[in-house]
Amino acid sequence: MKQFHPLTIERIERETSDSVRIALAVPAEFESDYEFLPGQHLPFEVSIDGKKLRRTYSICSGVDERPLEIGIRVQPGGAFSEYAASQLSVGDTLDAMPPAGHFHVNLEKGNARDYLGFAAGSGITPLLSMIRSVLETEPNSRFVLFYGNRKQATTMFIDDLYGLKNRYPERLQLHFVFSREDQEFPIAAGRLDADKVRELYEHFCKGLEPAEAFVCGPDTMIRTVTETLVELGMDEGHVHSERFGVPREAAKARAAAAEKAADHAAVTIIMDGHKKSFEMRRDDDNIVDAAADNGIDLPYSCKGGVCATCRCHVREGEVTMATNYGLEPWEVEAGFVLACQSRPVSDFILLDYDKT
Ligand code: FES
């Protein structure tokens, strides 16, 4: 099982009035564990008032840049983000698991590709890593970013993006869209809804042959952008997305599934070559929580079906998954599930955490 390691805060700065950026140094002995693909995230754990909280934040550094940087938007009432913004200082440590996630670019030095990125708000963080990495590693590739925000003043990483534009003027296109500020050009005003995506694409992507598109933002924005790009001719398999936050549907789907009949199922876990077993009620919320109730610590972070930290393979038996935003269709087909969203259907299930 991937372990948490303490990363030391080298820098912590206000990014905007409602966000911070944190630079984290990885201990020398674990450096290779924290190599990452651009777009991946780090699962974090903190203890606040004796309660453990886990969250995932995307790495926004380029693949070869160290320390690792993350950006955190402070959510009102968000225990983790408020803690990060108000309690952490240089020299403190944050416990983080090694990088994870399927939302990433596969870099190839010889590629000559056009990439599209659509980000809303803090959805910029994985895309920033992709842009930095593509421009640095693939000298013949280009990146077009469409970035939606309410206002310029709360746009995260705007200076970094302009810095990249200065450095790679021919290969990076930046297009900002603001929903709560008047703009000189109407195309730059509004939200990344279907009409706006169509307008931007037709205006700025003429002559490009986008190989892949990467979309990061809230659930509705992801669906709209993906559907519109497919309508515009992109292959759905080349439009990749990552949601931030836990979609409301996830909670609803879990609650609906909880209405199913109760009785017990036997669960066996294989992890790091060892087997552990416990019993859970079929109407327990999910396998991760049921295991914790039995003193077994399984990997998790968002518990919302998004980050895939809890991914495992069903070797025997059958489970039902309330929601899935973290696995690709081929993974579901191959029998992988998200344990934080799953509960047993059969009387016995065998879950393998070692299979990749
Ligand atoms: S913990 Fe994030 S998907 Fe299960």
CSV table of N, CA, C and O in Angstrom, one decimal, residues 273-343:
chain,number,residue,atom,x,y,z
A,273,GLY,N,0.7,-8.2,-0.4
A,273,GLY,CA,1.0,-9.6,-0.3
A,273,GLY,C,0.3,-10.3,0.9
A,273,GLY,O,0.4,-11.5,1.1
A,274,HIS,N,-0.3,-9.5,1.7
A,274,HIS,CA,-1.0,-10.0,3.0
A,274,HIS,C,-2.5,-10.0,2.8
A,274,HIS,O,-3.1,-9.1,2.2
A,275,LYS,N,-3.1,-11.0,3.5
A,275,LYS,CA,-4.6,-11.1,3.4
A,275,LYS,C,-5.2,-10.7,4.8
A,275,LYS,O,-4.6,-11.0,5.8
A,276,LYS,N,-6.2,-9.9,4.7
A,276,LYS,CA,-7.0,-9.6,6.0
A,276,LYS,C,-8.5,-9.7,5.7
A,276,LYS,O,-8.9,-9.4,4.5
A,277,SER,N,-9.2,-10.2,6.6
A,277,SER,CA,-10.6,-10.4,6.4
A,277,SER,C,-11.5,-9.7,7.5
A,277,SER,O,-11.0,-9.5,8.6
A,278,PHE,N,-12.7,-9.4,7.1
A,278,PHE,CA,-13.7,-8.9,8.0
A,278,PHE,C,-15.1,-9.1,7.5
A,278,PHE,O,-15.2,-9.4,6.3
A,279,GLU,N,-16.0,-8.8,8.3
A,279,GLU,CA,-17.4,-8.9,7.9
A,279,GLU,C,-18.0,-7.5,7.8
A,279,GLU,O,-17.7,-6.7,8.6
A,280,MET,N,-18.9,-7.3,6.8
A,280,MET,CA,-19.6,-6.0,6.8
A,280,MET,C,-21.0,-6.2,6.5
A,280,MET,O,-21.4,-7.2,5.8
A,281,ARG,N,-21.9,-5.3,6.9
A,281,ARG,CA,-23.3,-5.4,6.5
A,281,ARG,C,-23.4,-4.9,5.1
A,281,ARG,O,-22.7,-4.0,4.7
A,282,ARG,N,-24.3,-5.5,4.4
A,282,ARG,CA,-24.5,-5.0,3.0
A,282,ARG,C,-25.0,-3.6,2.9
A,282,ARG,O,-24.9,-3.0,1.9
A,283,ASP,N,-25.6,-3.1,4.0
A,283,ASP,CA,-26.0,-1.7,3.9
A,283,ASP,C,-25.1,-0.8,4.6
A,283,ASP,O,-25.4,0.4,4.8
A,284,ASP,N,-23.9,-1.3,4.9
A,284,ASP,CA,-22.8,-0.3,5.4
A,284,ASP,C,-22.5,0.6,4.2
A,284,ASP,O,-22.7,0.2,3.0
A,285,ASP,N,-22.1,1.8,4.5
A,285,ASP,CA,-21.9,2.8,3.5
A,285,ASP,C,-21.0,2.4,2.4
A,285,ASP,O,-21.2,2.5,1.2
A,286,ASN,N,-19.8,1.9,2.8
A,286,ASN,CA,-18.8,1.5,1.8
A,286,ASN,C,-17.7,0.6,2.4
A,286,ASN,O,-17.6,0.6,3.6
A,287,ILE,N,-16.9,0.0,1.6
A,287,ILE,CA,-15.9,-1.0,2.0
A,287,ILE,C,-14.8,-0.3,2.8
A,287,ILE,O,-14.3,-0.8,3.8
A,288,VAL,N,-14.4,1.0,2.4
A,288,VAL,CA,-13.4,1.7,3.2
A,288,VAL,C,-13.8,1.9,4.6
A,288,VAL,O,-13.0,1.6,5.5
A,289,ASP,N,-15.0,2.4,4.8
A,289,ASP,CA,-15.4,2.7,6.2
A,289,ASP,C,-15.6,1.4,7.0
A,289,ASP,O,-15.3,1.4,8.2
A,290,ALA,N,-16.2,0.4,6.3
A,290,ALA,CA,-16.4,-0.8,7.0
A,290,ALA,C,-15.1,-1.4,7.5
A,290,ALA,O,-15.0,-2.0,8.6
A,291,ALA,N,-14.1,-1.3,6.6
A,291,ALA,CA,-12.8,-1.9,7.0
A,291,ALA,C,-12.2,-1.1,8.2
A,291,ALA,O,-11.7,-1.7,9.1
A,292,ALA,N,-12.3,0.2,8.1
A,292,ALA,CA,-11.8,1.1,9.2
A,292,ALA,C,-12.5,0.7,10.6
A,292,ALA,O,-11.9,0.6,11.6
A,293,ASP,N,-13.8,0.4,10.5
A,293,ASP,CA,-14.6,0.0,11.7
A,293,ASP,C,-14.0,-1.3,12.3
A,293,ASP,O,-14.2,-1.6,13.4
A,294,ASN,N,-13.3,-2.1,11.4
A,294,ASN,CA,-12.7,-3.3,11.8
A,294,ASN,C,-11.2,-3.2,12.0
A,294,ASN,O,-10.5,-4.2,12.0
A,295,GLY,N,-10.7,-2.0,12.1
A,295,GLY,CA,-9.3,-1.7,12.4
A,295,GLY,C,-8.4,-1.9,11.2
A,295,GLY,O,-7.2,-2.1,11.3
A,296,ILE,N,-9.0,-1.9,10.0
A,296,ILE,CA,-8.1,-2.1,8.8
A,296,ILE,C,-8.1,-0.8,8.0
A,296,ILE,O,-9.1,-0.3,7.6
A,297,ASP,N,-6.9,-0.3,7.8
A,297,ASP,CA,-6.7,1.0,7.1
A,297,ASP,C,-6.5,0.8,5.6
A,297,ASP,O,-5.5,0.3,5.2
A,298,LEU,N,-7.5,1.1,4.8
A,298,LEU,CA,-7.4,1.0,3.4
A,298,LEU,C,-7.2,2.4,2.8
A,298,LEU,O,-7.6,3.4,3.4
A,299,PRO,N,-6.5,2.5,1.6
A,299,PRO,CA,-6.2,3.8,1.1
A,299,PRO,C,-7.5,4.5,0.6
A,299,PRO,O,-8.4,3.9,0.1
A,300,TYR,N,-7.5,5.8,0.9
A,300,TYR,CA,-8.6,6.6,0.4
A,300,TYR,C,-8.2,8.1,0.4
A,300,TYR,O,-7.2,8.4,1.1
A,301,SER,N,-8.9,8.9,-0.2
A,301,SER,CA,-8.7,10.4,0.0
A,301,SER,C,-10.0,11.1,-0.1
A,301,SER,O,-10.5,11.6,0.9
A,302,CYS,N,-10.6,11.2,-1.3
A,302,CYS,CA,-11.8,12.1,-1.5
A,302,CYS,C,-13.1,11.5,-0.9
A,302,CYS,O,-14.0,12.2,-0.5
A,303,LYS,N,-13.2,10.2,-0.9
A,303,LYS,CA,-14.4,9.4,-0.6
A,303,LYS,C,-15.6,9.9,-1.4
A,303,LYS,O,-16.7,9.8,-1.0
A,304,GLY,N,-15.4,10.4,-2.6
A,304,GLY,CA,-16.5,10.9,-3.4
A,304,GLY,C,-16.5,10.3,-4.8
A,304,GLY,O,-17.2,10.7,-5.7
A,305,GLY,N,-15.6,9.2,-5.0
A,305,GLY,CA,-15.6,8.6,-6.3
A,305,GLY,C,-14.8,9.3,-7.4
A,305,GLY,O,-15.0,9.0,-8.5
A,306,VAL,N,-14.0,10.2,-6.9
A,306,VAL,CA,-13.3,11.1,-7.9
A,306,VAL,C,-11.8,10.7,-8.1
A,306,VAL,O,-11.3,10.6,-9.2
A,307,CYS,N,-11.1,10.6,-6.9
A,307,CYS,CA,-9.6,10.6,-7.0
A,307,CYS,C,-9.0,9.2,-7.3
A,307,CYS,O,-7.9,9.1,-7.7
A,308,ALA,N,-9.8,8.2,-7.1
A,308,ALA,CA,-9.3,6.8,-7.4
A,308,ALA,C,-8.2,6.3,-6.5
A,308,ALA,O,-7.5,5.3,-6.8
A,309,THR,N,-7.9,7.0,-5.4
A,309,THR,CA,-6.9,6.5,-4.4
A,309,THR,C,-7.3,5.1,-3.9
A,309,THR,O,-6.5,4.3,-3.5
A,310,CYS,N,-8.6,4.9,-3.8
A,310,CYS,CA,-9.2,3.6,-3.2
A,310,CYS,C,-9.3,2.5,-4.2
A,310,CYS,O,-10.0,1.5,-3.9
A,311,ARG,N,-8.8,2.7,-5.5
A,311,ARG,CA,-9.0,1.7,-6.5
A,311,ARG,C,-8.4,0.3,-6.1
A,311,ARG,O,-7.4,0.2,-5.6
A,312,CYS,N,-9.2,-0.7,-6.4
A,312,CYS,CA,-8.8,-2.1,-6.2
A,312,CYS,C,-9.4,-3.0,-7.2
A,312,CYS,O,-10.4,-2.6,-7.9
A,313,HIS,N,-9.0,-4.3,-7.2
A,313,HIS,CA,-9.5,-5.2,-8.2
A,313,HIS,C,-10.4,-6.3,-7.5
A,313,HIS,O,-9.9,-6.8,-6.5
A,314,VAL,N,-11.5,-6.5,-8.1
A,314,VAL,CA,-12.4,-7.6,-7.5
A,314,VAL,C,-12.0,-8.9,-8.1
A,314,VAL,O,-12.2,-9.2,-9.3
A,315,ARG,N,-11.3,-9.7,-7.3
A,315,ARG,CA,-10.8,-11.0,-7.8
A,315,ARG,C,-11.9,-12.1,-7.7
A,315,ARG,O,-12.0,-13.0,-8.5
A,316,GLU,N,-12.7,-12.0,-6.6
A,316,GLU,CA,-13.9,-12.9,-6.5
A,316,GLU,C,-15.1,-12.2,-6.0
A,316,GLU,O,-14.9,-11.3,-5.2
A,317,GLY,N,-16.2,-12.7,-6.4
A,317,GLY,CA,-17.5,-12.1,-5.9
A,317,GLY,C,-17.9,-10.9,-6.7
A,317,GLY,O,-17.3,-10.6,-7.8
A,318,GLU,N,-18.9,-10.2,-6.2
A,318,GLU,CA,-19.5,-9.0,-6.9
A,318,GLU,C,-19.7,-7.9,-6.0
A,318,GLU,O,-20.1,-8.1,-4.8
A,319,VAL,N,-19.4,-6.7,-6.4
A,319,VAL,CA,-19.7,-5.5,-5.6
A,319,VAL,C,-20.6,-4.6,-6.5
A,319,VAL,O,-20.6,-4.7,-7.7
A,320,THR,N,-21.3,-3.6,-5.8
A,320,THR,CA,-22.0,-2.6,-6.6
A,320,THR,C,-21.3,-1.3,-6.2
A,320,THR,O,-21.0,-1.0,-5.1
A,321,MET,N,-21.2,-0.4,-7.3
A,321,MET,CA,-20.5,0.9,-7.1
A,321,MET,C,-21.5,2.0,-7.2
A,321,MET,O,-22.2,2.0,-8.2
A,322,ALA,N,-21.6,2.8,-6.2
A,322,ALA,CA,-22.7,3.9,-6.2
A,322,ALA,C,-22.4,4.9,-7.3
A,322,ALA,O,-23.3,5.3,-8.0
A,323,THR,N,-21.1,5.3,-7.4
A,323,THR,CA,-20.8,6.2,-8.4
A,323,THR,C,-19.3,6.1,-8.8
A,323,THR,O,-18.5,5.5,-8.1
A,324,ASN,N,-19.0,6.6,-10.0
A,324,ASN,CA,-17.6,6.4,-10.4
A,324,ASN,C,-17.2,7.6,-11.3
A,324,ASN,O,-17.8,7.7,-12.4
A,325,TYR,N,-16.4,8.5,-10.8
A,325,TYR,CA,-15.8,9.5,-11.7
A,325,TYR,C,-14.3,9.3,-11.8
A,325,TYR,O,-13.7,10.1,-12.5
A,326,GLY,N,-13.8,8.2,-11.2
A,326,GLY,CA,-12.3,8.1,-11.2
A,326,GLY,C,-11.7,7.0,-12.0
A,326,GLY,O,-10.5,7.0,-12.3
A,327,LEU,N,-12.6,6.1,-12.5
A,327,LEU,CA,-12.0,5.0,-13.3
A,327,LEU,C,-12.4,5.1,-14.8
A,327,LEU,O,-13.5,5.6,-15.1
A,328,GLU,N,-11.5,4.7,-15.6
A,328,GLU,CA,-11.7,4.7,-17.1
A,328,GLU,C,-12.6,3.5,-17.4
A,328,GLU,O,-12.6,2.5,-16.6
A,329,PRO,N,-13.4,3.5,-18.5
A,329,PRO,CA,-14.2,2.4,-18.8
A,329,PRO,C,-13.5,1.1,-18.9
A,329,PRO,O,-14.0,0.0,-18.4
A,330,TRP,N,-12.2,1.1,-19.4
A,330,TRP,CA,-11.5,-0.2,-19.5
A,330,TRP,C,-11.2,-0.8,-18.1
A,330,TRP,O,-11.2,-2.0,-17.9
A,331,GLU,N,-11.0,0.1,-17.1
A,331,GLU,CA,-10.7,-0.4,-15.8
A,331,GLU,C,-12.0,-1.1,-15.2
A,331,GLU,O,-11.9,-2.1,-14.5
A,332,VAL,N,-13.1,-0.5,-15.4
A,332,VAL,CA,-14.4,-1.0,-14.9
A,332,VAL,C,-14.6,-2.4,-15.5
A,332,VAL,O,-14.9,-3.4,-14.9
A,333,GLU,N,-14.4,-2.4,-16.9
A,333,GLU,CA,-14.5,-3.6,-17.6
A,333,GLU,C,-13.6,-4.7,-17.1
A,333,GLU,O,-14.0,-5.9,-17.0
A,334,ALA,N,-12.4,-4.3,-16.7
A,334,ALA,CA,-11.4,-5.3,-16.2
A,334,ALA,C,-11.6,-5.7,-14.7
A,334,ALA,O,-10.9,-6.5,-14.2
A,335,GLY,N,-12.6,-5.1,-14.1
A,335,GLY,CA,-13.0,-5.5,-12.7
A,335,GLY,C,-12.4,-4.6,-11.6
A,335,GLY,O,-12.5,-5.0,-10.5
A,336,PHE,N,-11.9,-3.5,-12.0
A,336,PHE,CA,-11.5,-2.5,-10.9
A,336,PHE,C,-12.7,-1.8,-10.4
A,336,PHE,O,-13.6,-1.5,-11.1
A,337,VAL,N,-12.6,-1.5,-9.1
A,337,VAL,CA,-13.7,-0.7,-8.5
A,337,VAL,C,-13.1,0.4,-7.6
A,337,VAL,O,-11.9,0.3,-7.2
A,338,LEU,N,-14.0,1.3,-7.2
A,338,LEU,CA,-13.6,2.3,-6.2
A,338,LEU,C,-14.2,1.8,-4.8
A,338,LEU,O,-15.4,1.8,-4.7
A,339,ALA,N,-13.3,1.4,-3.9
A,339,ALA,CA,-13.8,0.8,-2.7
A,339,ALA,C,-14.6,1.8,-1.8
A,339,ALA,O,-15.5,1.4,-1.1
A,340,CYS,N,-14.3,3.1,-2.0
A,340,CYS,CA,-15.1,4.1,-1.2
A,340,CYS,C,-16.5,4.2,-1.7
A,340,CYS,O,-17.3,4.9,-1.0
A,341,GLN,N,-16.8,3.7,-2.9
A,341,GLN,CA,-18.2,3.8,-3.4
A,341,GLN,C,-18.8,2.4,-3.5
A,341,GLN,O,-19.9,2.3,-4.1
A,342,SER,N,-18.1,1.4,-3.0
A,342,SER,CA,-18.6,0.0,-3.2
A,342,SER,C,-19.0,-0.7,-2.0
A,342,SER,O,-18.5,-0.4,-0.9
A,343,ARG,N,-19.9,-1.6,-2.2
A,343,ARG,CA,-20.4,-2.5,-1.1
A,343,ARG,C,-20.7,-3.9,-1.8
A,343,ARG,O,-20.9,-4.0,-3.0
